[in-house]
mmCIF file with all atom_site columns, C-alpha atoms and ligand atoms in Angstrom:
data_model
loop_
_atom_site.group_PDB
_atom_site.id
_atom_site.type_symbol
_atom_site.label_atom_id
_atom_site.label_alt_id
_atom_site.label_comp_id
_atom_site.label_asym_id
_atom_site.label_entity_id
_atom_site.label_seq_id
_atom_site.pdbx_PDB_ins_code
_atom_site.Cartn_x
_atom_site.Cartn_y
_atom_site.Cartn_z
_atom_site.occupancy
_atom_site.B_iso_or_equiv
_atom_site.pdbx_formal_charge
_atom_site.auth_seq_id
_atom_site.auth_comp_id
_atom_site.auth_asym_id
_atom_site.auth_atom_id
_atom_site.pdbx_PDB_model_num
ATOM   1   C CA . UNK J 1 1   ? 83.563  88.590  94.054  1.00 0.00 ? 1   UNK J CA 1
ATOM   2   C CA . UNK J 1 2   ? 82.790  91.139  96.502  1.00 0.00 ? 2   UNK J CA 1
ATOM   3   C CA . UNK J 1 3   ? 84.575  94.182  96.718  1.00 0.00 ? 3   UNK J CA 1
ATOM   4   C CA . UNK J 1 4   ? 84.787  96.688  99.693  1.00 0.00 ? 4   UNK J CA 1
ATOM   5   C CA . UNK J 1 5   ? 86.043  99.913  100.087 1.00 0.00 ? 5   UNK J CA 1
ATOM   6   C CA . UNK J 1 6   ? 86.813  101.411 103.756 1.00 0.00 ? 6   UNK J CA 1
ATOM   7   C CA . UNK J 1 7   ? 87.042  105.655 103.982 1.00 0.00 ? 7   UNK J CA 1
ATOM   8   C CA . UNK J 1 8   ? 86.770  108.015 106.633 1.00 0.00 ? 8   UNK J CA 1
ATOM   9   C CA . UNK J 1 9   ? 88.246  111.098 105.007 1.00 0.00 ? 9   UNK J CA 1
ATOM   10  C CA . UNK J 1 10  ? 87.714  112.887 101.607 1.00 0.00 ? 10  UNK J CA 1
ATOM   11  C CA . UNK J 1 11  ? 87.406  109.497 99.521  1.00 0.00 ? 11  UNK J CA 1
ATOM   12  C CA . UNK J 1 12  ? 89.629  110.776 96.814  1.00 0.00 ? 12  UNK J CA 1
ATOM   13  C CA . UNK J 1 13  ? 90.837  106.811 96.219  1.00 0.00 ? 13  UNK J CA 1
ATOM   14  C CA . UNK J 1 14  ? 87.471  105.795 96.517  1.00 0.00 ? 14  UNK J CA 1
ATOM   15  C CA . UNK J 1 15  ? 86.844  108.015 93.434  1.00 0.00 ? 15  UNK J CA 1
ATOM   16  C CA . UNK J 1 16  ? 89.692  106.972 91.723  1.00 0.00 ? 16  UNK J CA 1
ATOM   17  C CA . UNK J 1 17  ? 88.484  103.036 92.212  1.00 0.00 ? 17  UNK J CA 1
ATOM   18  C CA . UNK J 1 18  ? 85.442  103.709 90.859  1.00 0.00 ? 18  UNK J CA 1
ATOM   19  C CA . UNK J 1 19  ? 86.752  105.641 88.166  1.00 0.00 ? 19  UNK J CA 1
ATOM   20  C CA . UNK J 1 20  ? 88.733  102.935 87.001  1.00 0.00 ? 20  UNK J CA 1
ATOM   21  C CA . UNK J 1 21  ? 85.711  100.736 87.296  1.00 0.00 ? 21  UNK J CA 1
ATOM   22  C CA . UNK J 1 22  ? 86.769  98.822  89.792  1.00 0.00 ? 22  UNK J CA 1
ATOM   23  C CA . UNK J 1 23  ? 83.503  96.587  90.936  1.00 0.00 ? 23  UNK J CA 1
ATOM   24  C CA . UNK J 1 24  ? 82.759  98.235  94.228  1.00 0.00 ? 24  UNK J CA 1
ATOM   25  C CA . UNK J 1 25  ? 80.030  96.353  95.949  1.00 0.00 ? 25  UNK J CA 1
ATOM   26  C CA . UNK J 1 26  ? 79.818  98.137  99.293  1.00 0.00 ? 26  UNK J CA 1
ATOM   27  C CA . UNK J 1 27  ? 81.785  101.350 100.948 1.00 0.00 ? 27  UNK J CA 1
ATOM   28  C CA . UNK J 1 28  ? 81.969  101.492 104.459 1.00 0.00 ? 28  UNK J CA 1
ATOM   29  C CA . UNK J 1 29  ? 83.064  104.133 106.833 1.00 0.00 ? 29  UNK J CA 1
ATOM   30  C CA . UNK J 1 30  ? 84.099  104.430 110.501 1.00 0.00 ? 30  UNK J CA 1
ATOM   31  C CA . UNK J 1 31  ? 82.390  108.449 111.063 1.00 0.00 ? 31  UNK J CA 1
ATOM   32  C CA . UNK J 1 32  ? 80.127  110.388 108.656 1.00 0.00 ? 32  UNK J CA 1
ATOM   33  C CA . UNK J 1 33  ? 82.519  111.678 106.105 1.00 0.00 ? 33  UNK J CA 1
ATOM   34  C CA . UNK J 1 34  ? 82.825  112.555 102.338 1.00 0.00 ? 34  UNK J CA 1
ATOM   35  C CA . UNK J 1 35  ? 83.928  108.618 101.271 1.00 0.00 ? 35  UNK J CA 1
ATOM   36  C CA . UNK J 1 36  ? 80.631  107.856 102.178 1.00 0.00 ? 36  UNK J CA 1
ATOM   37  C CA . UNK J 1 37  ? 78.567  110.399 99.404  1.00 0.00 ? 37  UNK J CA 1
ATOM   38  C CA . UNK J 1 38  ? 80.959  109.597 97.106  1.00 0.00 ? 38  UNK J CA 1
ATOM   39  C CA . UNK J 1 39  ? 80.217  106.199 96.925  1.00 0.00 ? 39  UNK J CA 1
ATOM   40  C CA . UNK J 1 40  ? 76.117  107.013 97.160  1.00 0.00 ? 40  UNK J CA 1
ATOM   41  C CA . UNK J 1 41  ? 76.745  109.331 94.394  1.00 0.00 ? 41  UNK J CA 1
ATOM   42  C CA . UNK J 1 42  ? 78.251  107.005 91.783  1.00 0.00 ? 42  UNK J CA 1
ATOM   43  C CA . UNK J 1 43  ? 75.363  104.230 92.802  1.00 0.00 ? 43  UNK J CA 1
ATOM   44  C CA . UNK J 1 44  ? 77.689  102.424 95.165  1.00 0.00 ? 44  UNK J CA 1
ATOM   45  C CA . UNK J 1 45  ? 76.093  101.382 98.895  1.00 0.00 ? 45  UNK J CA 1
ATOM   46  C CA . UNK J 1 46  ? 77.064  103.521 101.954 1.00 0.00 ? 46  UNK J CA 1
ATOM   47  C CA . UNK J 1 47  ? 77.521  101.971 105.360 1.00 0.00 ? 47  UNK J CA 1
ATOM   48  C CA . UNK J 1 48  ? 78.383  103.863 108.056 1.00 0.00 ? 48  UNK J CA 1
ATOM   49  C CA . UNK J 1 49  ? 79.590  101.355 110.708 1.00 0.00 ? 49  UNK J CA 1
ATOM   50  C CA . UNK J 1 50  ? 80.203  104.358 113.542 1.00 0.00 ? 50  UNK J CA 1
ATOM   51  C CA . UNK J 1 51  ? 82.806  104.112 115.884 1.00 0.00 ? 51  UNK J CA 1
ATOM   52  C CA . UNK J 1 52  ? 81.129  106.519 117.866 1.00 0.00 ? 52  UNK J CA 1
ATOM   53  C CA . UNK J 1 53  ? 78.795  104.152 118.699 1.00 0.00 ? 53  UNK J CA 1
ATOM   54  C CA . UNK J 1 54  ? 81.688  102.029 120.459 1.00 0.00 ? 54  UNK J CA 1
ATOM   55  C CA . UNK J 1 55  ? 83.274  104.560 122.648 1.00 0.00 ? 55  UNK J CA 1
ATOM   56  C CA . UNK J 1 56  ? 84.454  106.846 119.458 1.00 0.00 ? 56  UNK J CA 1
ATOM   57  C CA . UNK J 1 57  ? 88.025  107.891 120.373 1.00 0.00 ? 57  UNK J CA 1
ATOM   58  C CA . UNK J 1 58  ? 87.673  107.450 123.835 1.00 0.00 ? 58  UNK J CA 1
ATOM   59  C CA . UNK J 1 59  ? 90.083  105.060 125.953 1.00 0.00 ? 59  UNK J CA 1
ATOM   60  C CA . UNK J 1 60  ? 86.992  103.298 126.151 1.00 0.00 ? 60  UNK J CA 1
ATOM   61  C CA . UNK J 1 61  ? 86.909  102.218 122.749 1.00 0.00 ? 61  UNK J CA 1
ATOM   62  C CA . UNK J 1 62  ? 85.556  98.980  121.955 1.00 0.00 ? 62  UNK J CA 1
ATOM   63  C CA . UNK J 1 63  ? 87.703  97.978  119.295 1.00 0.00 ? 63  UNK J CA 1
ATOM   64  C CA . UNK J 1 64  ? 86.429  94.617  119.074 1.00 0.00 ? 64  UNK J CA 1
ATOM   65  C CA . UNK J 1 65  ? 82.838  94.959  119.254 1.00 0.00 ? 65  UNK J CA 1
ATOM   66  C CA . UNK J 1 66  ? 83.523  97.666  116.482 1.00 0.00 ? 66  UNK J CA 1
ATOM   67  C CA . UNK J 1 67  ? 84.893  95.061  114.383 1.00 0.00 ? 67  UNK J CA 1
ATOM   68  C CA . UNK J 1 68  ? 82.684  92.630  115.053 1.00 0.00 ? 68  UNK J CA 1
ATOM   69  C CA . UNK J 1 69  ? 80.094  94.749  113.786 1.00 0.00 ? 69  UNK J CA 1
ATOM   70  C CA . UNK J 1 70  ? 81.793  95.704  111.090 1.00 0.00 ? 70  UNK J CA 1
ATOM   71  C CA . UNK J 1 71  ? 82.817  92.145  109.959 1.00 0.00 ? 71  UNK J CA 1
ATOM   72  C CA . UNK J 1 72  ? 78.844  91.631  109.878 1.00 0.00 ? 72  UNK J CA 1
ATOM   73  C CA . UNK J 1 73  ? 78.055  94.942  107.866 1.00 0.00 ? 73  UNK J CA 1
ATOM   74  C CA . UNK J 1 74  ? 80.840  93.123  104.982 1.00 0.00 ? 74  UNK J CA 1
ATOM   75  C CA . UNK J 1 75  ? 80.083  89.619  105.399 1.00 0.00 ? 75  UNK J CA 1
ATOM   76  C CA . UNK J 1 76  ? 76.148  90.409  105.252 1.00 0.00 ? 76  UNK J CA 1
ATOM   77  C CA . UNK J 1 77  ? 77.187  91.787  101.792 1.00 0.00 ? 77  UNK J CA 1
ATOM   78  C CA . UNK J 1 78  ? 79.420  88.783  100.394 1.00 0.00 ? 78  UNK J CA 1
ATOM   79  C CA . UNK J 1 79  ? 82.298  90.430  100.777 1.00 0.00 ? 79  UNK J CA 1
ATOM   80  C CA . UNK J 1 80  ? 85.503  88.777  100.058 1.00 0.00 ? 80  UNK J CA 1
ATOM   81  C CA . UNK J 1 81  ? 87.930  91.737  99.465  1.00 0.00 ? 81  UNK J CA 1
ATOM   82  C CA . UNK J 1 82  ? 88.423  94.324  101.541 1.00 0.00 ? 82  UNK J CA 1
ATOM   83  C CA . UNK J 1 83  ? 89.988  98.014  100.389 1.00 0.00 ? 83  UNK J CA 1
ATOM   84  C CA . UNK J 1 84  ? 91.387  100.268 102.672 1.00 0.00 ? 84  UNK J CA 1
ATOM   85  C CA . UNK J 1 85  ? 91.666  103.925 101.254 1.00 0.00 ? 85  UNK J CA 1
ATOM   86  C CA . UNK J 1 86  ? 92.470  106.360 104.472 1.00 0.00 ? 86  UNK J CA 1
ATOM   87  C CA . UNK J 1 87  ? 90.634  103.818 106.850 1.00 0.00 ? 87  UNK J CA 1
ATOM   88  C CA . UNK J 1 88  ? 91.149  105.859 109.929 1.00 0.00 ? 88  UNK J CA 1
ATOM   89  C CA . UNK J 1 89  ? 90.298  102.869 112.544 1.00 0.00 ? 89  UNK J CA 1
ATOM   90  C CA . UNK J 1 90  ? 92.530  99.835  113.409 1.00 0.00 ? 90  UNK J CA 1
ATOM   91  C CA . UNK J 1 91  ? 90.867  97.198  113.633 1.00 0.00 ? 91  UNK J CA 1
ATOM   92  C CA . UNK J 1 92  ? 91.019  93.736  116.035 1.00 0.00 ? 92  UNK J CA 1
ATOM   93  C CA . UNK J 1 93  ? 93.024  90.835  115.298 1.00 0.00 ? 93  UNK J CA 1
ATOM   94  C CA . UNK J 1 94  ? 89.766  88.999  113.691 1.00 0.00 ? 94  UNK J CA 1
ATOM   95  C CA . UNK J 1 95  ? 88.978  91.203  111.092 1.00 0.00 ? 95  UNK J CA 1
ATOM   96  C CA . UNK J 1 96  ? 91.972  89.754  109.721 1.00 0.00 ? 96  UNK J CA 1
ATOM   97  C CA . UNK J 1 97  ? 92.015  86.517  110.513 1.00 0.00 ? 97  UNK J CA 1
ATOM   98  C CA . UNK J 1 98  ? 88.845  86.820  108.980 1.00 0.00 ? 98  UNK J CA 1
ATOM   99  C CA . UNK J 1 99  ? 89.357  88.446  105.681 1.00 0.00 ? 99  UNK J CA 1
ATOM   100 C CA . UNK J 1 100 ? 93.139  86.450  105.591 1.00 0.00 ? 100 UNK J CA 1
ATOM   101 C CA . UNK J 1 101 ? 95.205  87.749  102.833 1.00 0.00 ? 101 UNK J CA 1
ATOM   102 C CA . UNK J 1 102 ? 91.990  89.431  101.697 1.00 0.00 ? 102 UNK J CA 1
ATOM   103 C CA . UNK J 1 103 ? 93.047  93.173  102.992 1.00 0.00 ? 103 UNK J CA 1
ATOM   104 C CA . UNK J 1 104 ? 94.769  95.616  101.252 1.00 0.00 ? 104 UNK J CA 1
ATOM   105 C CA . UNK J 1 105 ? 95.971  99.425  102.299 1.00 0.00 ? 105 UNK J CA 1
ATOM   106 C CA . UNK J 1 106 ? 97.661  102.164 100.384 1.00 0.00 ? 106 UNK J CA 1
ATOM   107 C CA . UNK J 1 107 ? 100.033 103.943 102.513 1.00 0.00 ? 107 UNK J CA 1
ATOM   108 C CA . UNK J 1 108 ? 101.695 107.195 101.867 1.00 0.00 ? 108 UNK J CA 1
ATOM   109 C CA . UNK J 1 109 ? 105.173 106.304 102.501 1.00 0.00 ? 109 UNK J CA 1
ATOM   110 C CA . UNK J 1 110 ? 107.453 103.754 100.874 1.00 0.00 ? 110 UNK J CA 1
ATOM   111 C CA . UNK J 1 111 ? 107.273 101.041 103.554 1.00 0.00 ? 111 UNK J CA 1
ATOM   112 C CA . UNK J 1 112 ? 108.704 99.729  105.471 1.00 0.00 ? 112 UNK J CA 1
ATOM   113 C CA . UNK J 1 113 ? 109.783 103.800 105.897 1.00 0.00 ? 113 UNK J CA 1
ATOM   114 C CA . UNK J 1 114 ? 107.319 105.843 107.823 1.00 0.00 ? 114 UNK J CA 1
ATOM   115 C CA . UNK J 1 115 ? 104.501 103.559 109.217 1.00 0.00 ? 115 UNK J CA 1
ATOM   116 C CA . UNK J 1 116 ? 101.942 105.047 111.257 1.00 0.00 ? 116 UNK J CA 1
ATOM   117 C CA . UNK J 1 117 ? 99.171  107.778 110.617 1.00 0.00 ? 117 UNK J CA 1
ATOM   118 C CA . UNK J 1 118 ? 101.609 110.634 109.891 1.00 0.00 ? 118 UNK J CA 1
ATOM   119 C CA . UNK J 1 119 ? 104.153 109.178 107.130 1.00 0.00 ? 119 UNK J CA 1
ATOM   120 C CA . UNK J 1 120 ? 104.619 112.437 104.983 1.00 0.00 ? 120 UNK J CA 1
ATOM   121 C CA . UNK J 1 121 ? 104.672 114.286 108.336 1.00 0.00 ? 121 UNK J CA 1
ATOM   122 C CA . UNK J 1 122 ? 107.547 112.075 109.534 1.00 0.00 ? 122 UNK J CA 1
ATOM   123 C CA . UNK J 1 123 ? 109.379 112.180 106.101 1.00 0.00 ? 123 UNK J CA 1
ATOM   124 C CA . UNK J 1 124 ? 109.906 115.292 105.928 1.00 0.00 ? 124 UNK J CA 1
ATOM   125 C CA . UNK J 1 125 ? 111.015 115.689 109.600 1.00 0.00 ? 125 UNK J CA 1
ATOM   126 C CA . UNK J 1 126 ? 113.482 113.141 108.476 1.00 0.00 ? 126 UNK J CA 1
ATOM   127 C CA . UNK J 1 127 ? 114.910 115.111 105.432 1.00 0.00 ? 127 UNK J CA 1
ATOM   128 C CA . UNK J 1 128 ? 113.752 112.597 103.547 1.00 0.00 ? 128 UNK J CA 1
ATOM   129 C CA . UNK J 1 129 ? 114.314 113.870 99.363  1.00 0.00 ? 129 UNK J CA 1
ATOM   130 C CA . UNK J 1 130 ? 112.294 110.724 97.868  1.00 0.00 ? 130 UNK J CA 1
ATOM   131 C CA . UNK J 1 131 ? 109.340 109.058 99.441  1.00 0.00 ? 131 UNK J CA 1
ATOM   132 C CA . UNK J 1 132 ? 105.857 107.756 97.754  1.00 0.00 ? 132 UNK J CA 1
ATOM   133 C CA . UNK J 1 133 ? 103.515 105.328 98.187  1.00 0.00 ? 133 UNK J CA 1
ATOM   134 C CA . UNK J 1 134 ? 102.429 101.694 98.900  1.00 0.00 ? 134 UNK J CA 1
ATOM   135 C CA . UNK J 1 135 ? 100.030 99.285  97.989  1.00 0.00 ? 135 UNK J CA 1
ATOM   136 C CA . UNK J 1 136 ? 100.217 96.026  100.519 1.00 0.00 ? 136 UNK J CA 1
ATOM   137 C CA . UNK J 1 137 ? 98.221  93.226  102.147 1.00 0.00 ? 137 UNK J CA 1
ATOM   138 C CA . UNK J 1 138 ? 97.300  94.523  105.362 1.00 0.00 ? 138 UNK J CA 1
ATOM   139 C CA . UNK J 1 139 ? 97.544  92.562  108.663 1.00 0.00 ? 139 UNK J CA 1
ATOM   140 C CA . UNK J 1 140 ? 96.927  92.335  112.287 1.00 0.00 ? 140 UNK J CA 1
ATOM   141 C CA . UNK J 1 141 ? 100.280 94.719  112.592 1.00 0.00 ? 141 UNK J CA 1
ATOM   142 C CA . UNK J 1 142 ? 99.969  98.286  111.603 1.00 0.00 ? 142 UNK J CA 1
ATOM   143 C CA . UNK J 1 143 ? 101.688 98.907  108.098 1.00 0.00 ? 143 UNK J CA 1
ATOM   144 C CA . UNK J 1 144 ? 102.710 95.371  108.156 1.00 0.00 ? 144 UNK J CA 1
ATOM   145 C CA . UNK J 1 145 ? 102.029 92.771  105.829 1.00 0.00 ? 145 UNK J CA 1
ATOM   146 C CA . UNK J 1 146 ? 103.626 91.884  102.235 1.00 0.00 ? 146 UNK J CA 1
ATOM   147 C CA . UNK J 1 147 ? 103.947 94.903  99.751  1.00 0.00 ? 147 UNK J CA 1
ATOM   148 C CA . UNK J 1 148 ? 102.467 94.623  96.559  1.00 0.00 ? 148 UNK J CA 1
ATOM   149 C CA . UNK J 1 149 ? 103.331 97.526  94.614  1.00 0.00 ? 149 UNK J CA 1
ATOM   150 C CA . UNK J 1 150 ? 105.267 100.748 95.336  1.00 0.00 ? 150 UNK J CA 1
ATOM   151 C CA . UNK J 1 151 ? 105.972 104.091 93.657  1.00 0.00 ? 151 UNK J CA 1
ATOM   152 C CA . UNK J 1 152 ? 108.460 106.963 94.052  1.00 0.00 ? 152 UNK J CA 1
ATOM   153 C CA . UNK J 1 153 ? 107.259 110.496 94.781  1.00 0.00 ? 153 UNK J CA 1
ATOM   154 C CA . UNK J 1 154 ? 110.009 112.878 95.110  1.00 0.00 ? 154 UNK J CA 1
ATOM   155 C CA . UNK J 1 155 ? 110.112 115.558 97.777  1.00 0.00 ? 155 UNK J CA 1
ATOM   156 C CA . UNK J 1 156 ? 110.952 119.443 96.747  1.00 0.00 ? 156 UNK J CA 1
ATOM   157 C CA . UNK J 1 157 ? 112.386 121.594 98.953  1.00 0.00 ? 157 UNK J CA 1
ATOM   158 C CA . UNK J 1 158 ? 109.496 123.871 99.059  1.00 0.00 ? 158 UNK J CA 1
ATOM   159 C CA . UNK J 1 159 ? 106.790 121.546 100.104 1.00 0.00 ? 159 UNK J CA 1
ATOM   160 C CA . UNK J 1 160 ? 104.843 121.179 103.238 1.00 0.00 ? 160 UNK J CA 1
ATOM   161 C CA . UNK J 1 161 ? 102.903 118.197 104.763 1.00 0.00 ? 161 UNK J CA 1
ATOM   162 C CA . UNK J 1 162 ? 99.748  119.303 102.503 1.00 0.00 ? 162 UNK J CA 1
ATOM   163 C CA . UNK J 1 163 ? 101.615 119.694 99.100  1.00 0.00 ? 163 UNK J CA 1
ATOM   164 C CA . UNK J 1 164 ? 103.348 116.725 99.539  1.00 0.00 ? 164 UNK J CA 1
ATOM   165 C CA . UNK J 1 165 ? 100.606 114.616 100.434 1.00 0.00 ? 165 UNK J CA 1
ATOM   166 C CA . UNK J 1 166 ? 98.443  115.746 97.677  1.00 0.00 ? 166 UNK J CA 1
ATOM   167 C CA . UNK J 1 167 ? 101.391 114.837 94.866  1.00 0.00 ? 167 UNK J CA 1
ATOM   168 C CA . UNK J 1 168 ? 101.369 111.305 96.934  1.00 0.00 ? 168 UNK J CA 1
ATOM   169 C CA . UNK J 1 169 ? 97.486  110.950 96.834  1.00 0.00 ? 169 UNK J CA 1
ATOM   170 C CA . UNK J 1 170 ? 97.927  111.459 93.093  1.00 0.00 ? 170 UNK J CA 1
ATOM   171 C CA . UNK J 1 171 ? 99.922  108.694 92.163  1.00 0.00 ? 171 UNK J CA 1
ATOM   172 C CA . UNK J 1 172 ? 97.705  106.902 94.595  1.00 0.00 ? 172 UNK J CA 1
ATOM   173 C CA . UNK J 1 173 ? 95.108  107.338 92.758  1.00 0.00 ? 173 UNK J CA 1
ATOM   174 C CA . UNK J 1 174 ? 96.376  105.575 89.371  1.00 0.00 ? 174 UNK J CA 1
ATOM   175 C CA . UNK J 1 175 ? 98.432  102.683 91.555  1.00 0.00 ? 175 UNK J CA 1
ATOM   176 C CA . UNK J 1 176 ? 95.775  101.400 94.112  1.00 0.00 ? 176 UNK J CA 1
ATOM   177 C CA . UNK J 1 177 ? 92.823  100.792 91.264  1.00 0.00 ? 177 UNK J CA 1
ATOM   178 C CA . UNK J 1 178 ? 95.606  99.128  89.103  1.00 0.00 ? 178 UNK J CA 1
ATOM   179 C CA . UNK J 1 179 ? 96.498  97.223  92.125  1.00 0.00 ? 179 UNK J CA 1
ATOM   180 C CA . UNK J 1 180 ? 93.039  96.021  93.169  1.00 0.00 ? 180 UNK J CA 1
ATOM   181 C CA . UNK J 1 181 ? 92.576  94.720  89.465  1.00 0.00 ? 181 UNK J CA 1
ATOM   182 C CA . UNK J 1 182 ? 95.416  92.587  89.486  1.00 0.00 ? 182 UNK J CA 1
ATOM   183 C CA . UNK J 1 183 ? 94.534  91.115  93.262  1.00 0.00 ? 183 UNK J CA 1
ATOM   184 C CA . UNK J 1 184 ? 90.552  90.417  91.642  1.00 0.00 ? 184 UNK J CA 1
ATOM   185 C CA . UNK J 1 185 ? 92.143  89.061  88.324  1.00 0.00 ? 185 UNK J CA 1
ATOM   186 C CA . UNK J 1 186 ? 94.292  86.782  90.679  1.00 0.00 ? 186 UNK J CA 1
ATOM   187 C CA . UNK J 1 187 ? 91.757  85.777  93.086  1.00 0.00 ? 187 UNK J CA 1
ATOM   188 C CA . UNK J 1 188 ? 89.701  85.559  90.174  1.00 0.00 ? 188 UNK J CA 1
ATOM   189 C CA . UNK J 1 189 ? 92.387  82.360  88.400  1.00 0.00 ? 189 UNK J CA 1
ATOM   190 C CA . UNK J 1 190 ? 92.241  80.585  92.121  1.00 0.00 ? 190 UNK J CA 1
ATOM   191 C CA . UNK J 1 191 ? 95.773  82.717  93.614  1.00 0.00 ? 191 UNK J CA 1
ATOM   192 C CA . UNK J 1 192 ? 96.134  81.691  97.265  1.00 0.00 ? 192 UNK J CA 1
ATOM   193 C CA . UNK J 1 193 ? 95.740  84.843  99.185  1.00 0.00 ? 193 UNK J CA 1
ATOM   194 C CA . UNK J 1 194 ? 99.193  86.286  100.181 1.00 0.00 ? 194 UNK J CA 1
ATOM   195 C CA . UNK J 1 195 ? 99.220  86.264  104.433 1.00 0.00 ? 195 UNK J CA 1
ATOM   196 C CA . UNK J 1 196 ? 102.432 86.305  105.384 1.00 0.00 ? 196 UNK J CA 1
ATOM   197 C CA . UNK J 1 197 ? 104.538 89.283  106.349 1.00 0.00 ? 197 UNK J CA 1
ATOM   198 C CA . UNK J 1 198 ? 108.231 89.387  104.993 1.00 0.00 ? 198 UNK J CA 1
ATOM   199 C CA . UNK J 1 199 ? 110.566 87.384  106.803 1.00 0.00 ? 199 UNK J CA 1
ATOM   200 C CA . UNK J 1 200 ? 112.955 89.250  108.537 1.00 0.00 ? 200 UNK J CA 1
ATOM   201 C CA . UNK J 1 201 ? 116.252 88.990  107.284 1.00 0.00 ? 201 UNK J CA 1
ATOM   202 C CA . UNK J 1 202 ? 119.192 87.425  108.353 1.00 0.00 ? 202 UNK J CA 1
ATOM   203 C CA . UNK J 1 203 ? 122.598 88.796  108.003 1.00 0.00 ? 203 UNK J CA 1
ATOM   204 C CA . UNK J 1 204 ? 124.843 86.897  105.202 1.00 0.00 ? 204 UNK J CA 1
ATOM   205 C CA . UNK J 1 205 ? 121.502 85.257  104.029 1.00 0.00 ? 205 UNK J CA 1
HETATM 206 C C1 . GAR F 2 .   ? 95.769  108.417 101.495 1.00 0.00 ? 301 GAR F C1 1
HETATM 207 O O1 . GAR F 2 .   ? 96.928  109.182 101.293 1.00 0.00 ? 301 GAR F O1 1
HETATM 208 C C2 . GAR F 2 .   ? 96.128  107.144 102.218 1.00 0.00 ? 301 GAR F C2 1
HETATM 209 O O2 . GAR F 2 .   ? 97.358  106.623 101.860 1.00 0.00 ? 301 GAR F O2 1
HETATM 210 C C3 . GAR F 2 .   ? 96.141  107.617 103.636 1.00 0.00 ? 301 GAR F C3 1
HETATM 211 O O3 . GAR F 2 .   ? 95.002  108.441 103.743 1.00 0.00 ? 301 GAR F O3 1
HETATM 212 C C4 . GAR F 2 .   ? 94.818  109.100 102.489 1.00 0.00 ? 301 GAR F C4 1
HETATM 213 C C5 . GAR F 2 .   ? 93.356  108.947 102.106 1.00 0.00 ? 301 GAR F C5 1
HETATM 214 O O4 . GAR F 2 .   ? 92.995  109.920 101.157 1.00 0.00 ? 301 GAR F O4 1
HETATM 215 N N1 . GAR F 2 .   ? 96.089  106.500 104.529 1.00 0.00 ? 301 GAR F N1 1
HETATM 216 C C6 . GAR F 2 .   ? 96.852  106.428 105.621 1.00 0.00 ? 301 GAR F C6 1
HETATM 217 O O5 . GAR F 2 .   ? 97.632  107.294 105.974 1.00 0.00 ? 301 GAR F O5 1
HETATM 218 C C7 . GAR F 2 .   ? 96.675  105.161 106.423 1.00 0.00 ? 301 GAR F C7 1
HETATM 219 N N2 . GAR F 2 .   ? 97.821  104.926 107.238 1.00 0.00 ? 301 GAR F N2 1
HETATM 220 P P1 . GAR F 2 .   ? 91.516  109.900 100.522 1.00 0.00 ? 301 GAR F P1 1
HETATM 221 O O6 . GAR F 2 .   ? 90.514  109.873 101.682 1.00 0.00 ? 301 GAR F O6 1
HETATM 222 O O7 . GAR F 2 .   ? 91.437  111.171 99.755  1.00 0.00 ? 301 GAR F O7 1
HETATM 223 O O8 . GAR F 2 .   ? 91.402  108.684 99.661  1.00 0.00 ? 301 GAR F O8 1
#
């Protein structure tokens, strides 16, 4: 089984999955950024897929070309699971009709609360005393997609956007590698990958 890991920040996940011996067989990253030594550091190979290359952050970004070219980089390197840890590109439709059910994401939020790229930004606008993190299967929606495991971080009065995230990143860091164990030990005894987003619900049902 292949295992990916996507970064374009510090890579502090990416550490963490390794650390927890997680079978990393290729990190990839969207822009030069830490993710990508870590992983070269610990033996792991780096690909830098650069968005720059397809418009960067431009209007004139080519979103599919980018993952096109991207869906090469992985599929070149047998991948079958795909790991986003602070992937800071969304990606086309195909990547994940592509990698179906094969995608996860942590998220710093307790979903379906706070979607988008600034969750602990937008929780504590919101006065929010608990929030914490999410492990799901991503999908062609942003934040979407069935959640696999969450935890509770709680928020103190004194923090800011920085000292929250960082308590968030921490617990993380012990619930994504646990996560991505039991999705390999599933797809490992022939689990179906999980696609499909939660239904929404009906009243009185
Ligand atoms: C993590 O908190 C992750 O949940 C967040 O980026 C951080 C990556 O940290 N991802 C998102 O907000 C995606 N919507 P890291 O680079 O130190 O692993």
């Amino acid at each position: 089984m292949g295992t990916a890991v996507l970064v374009s920040g510090t890579g502090t996940n990416l550490e963490a999955i390794l650390e927890a011996e997680v079978p990393v067989s290729v990190a990839a990253a969207d822009r030069p950024c830490r993710g990508l030594v870590v992983a070269a550091r610990d033996g792991v190979e780096a690909v830098l897929v650069d968005r720059a290359e397809y418009g960067g952050f431009s209007a004139a970004f080519d979103r599919e070309g980018y993952t096109d070219a991207l869906v090469d980089a992985l599929e070149s390197r047998g991948v079958d699971l795909v790991c986003m840890a602070g992937f800071g590109t969304i990606l086309a439709g195909s990547f994940f009709a592509k990698f179906d059910g094969r995608v996860l994401n942590t998220h710093p939020s307790l979903l379906p609360a706070f979607r988008g790229w600034h969750a602990v930004r937008d929780a504590l606008a919101a006065g929010a005393t608990v929030t914490g993190c999410t492990v799901h299967v991503a999908t062609a929606e942003l934040d979407e997609g069935p959640i696999l495991t969450q935890e509770v971080v709680e928020v103190r009065p004194d923090d800011d956007e920085a000292s929250l995230h960082e308590r968030i990143k921490a617990v993380e860091r012990r619930l994504y590698p646990f996560t991505i164990l039991l999705v390999r030990a599933a797809i490992a005894r022939g689990a179906e990958p999980v696609t499909l987003a939660r239904p929404p619900t009906e009243p009185g049902r």
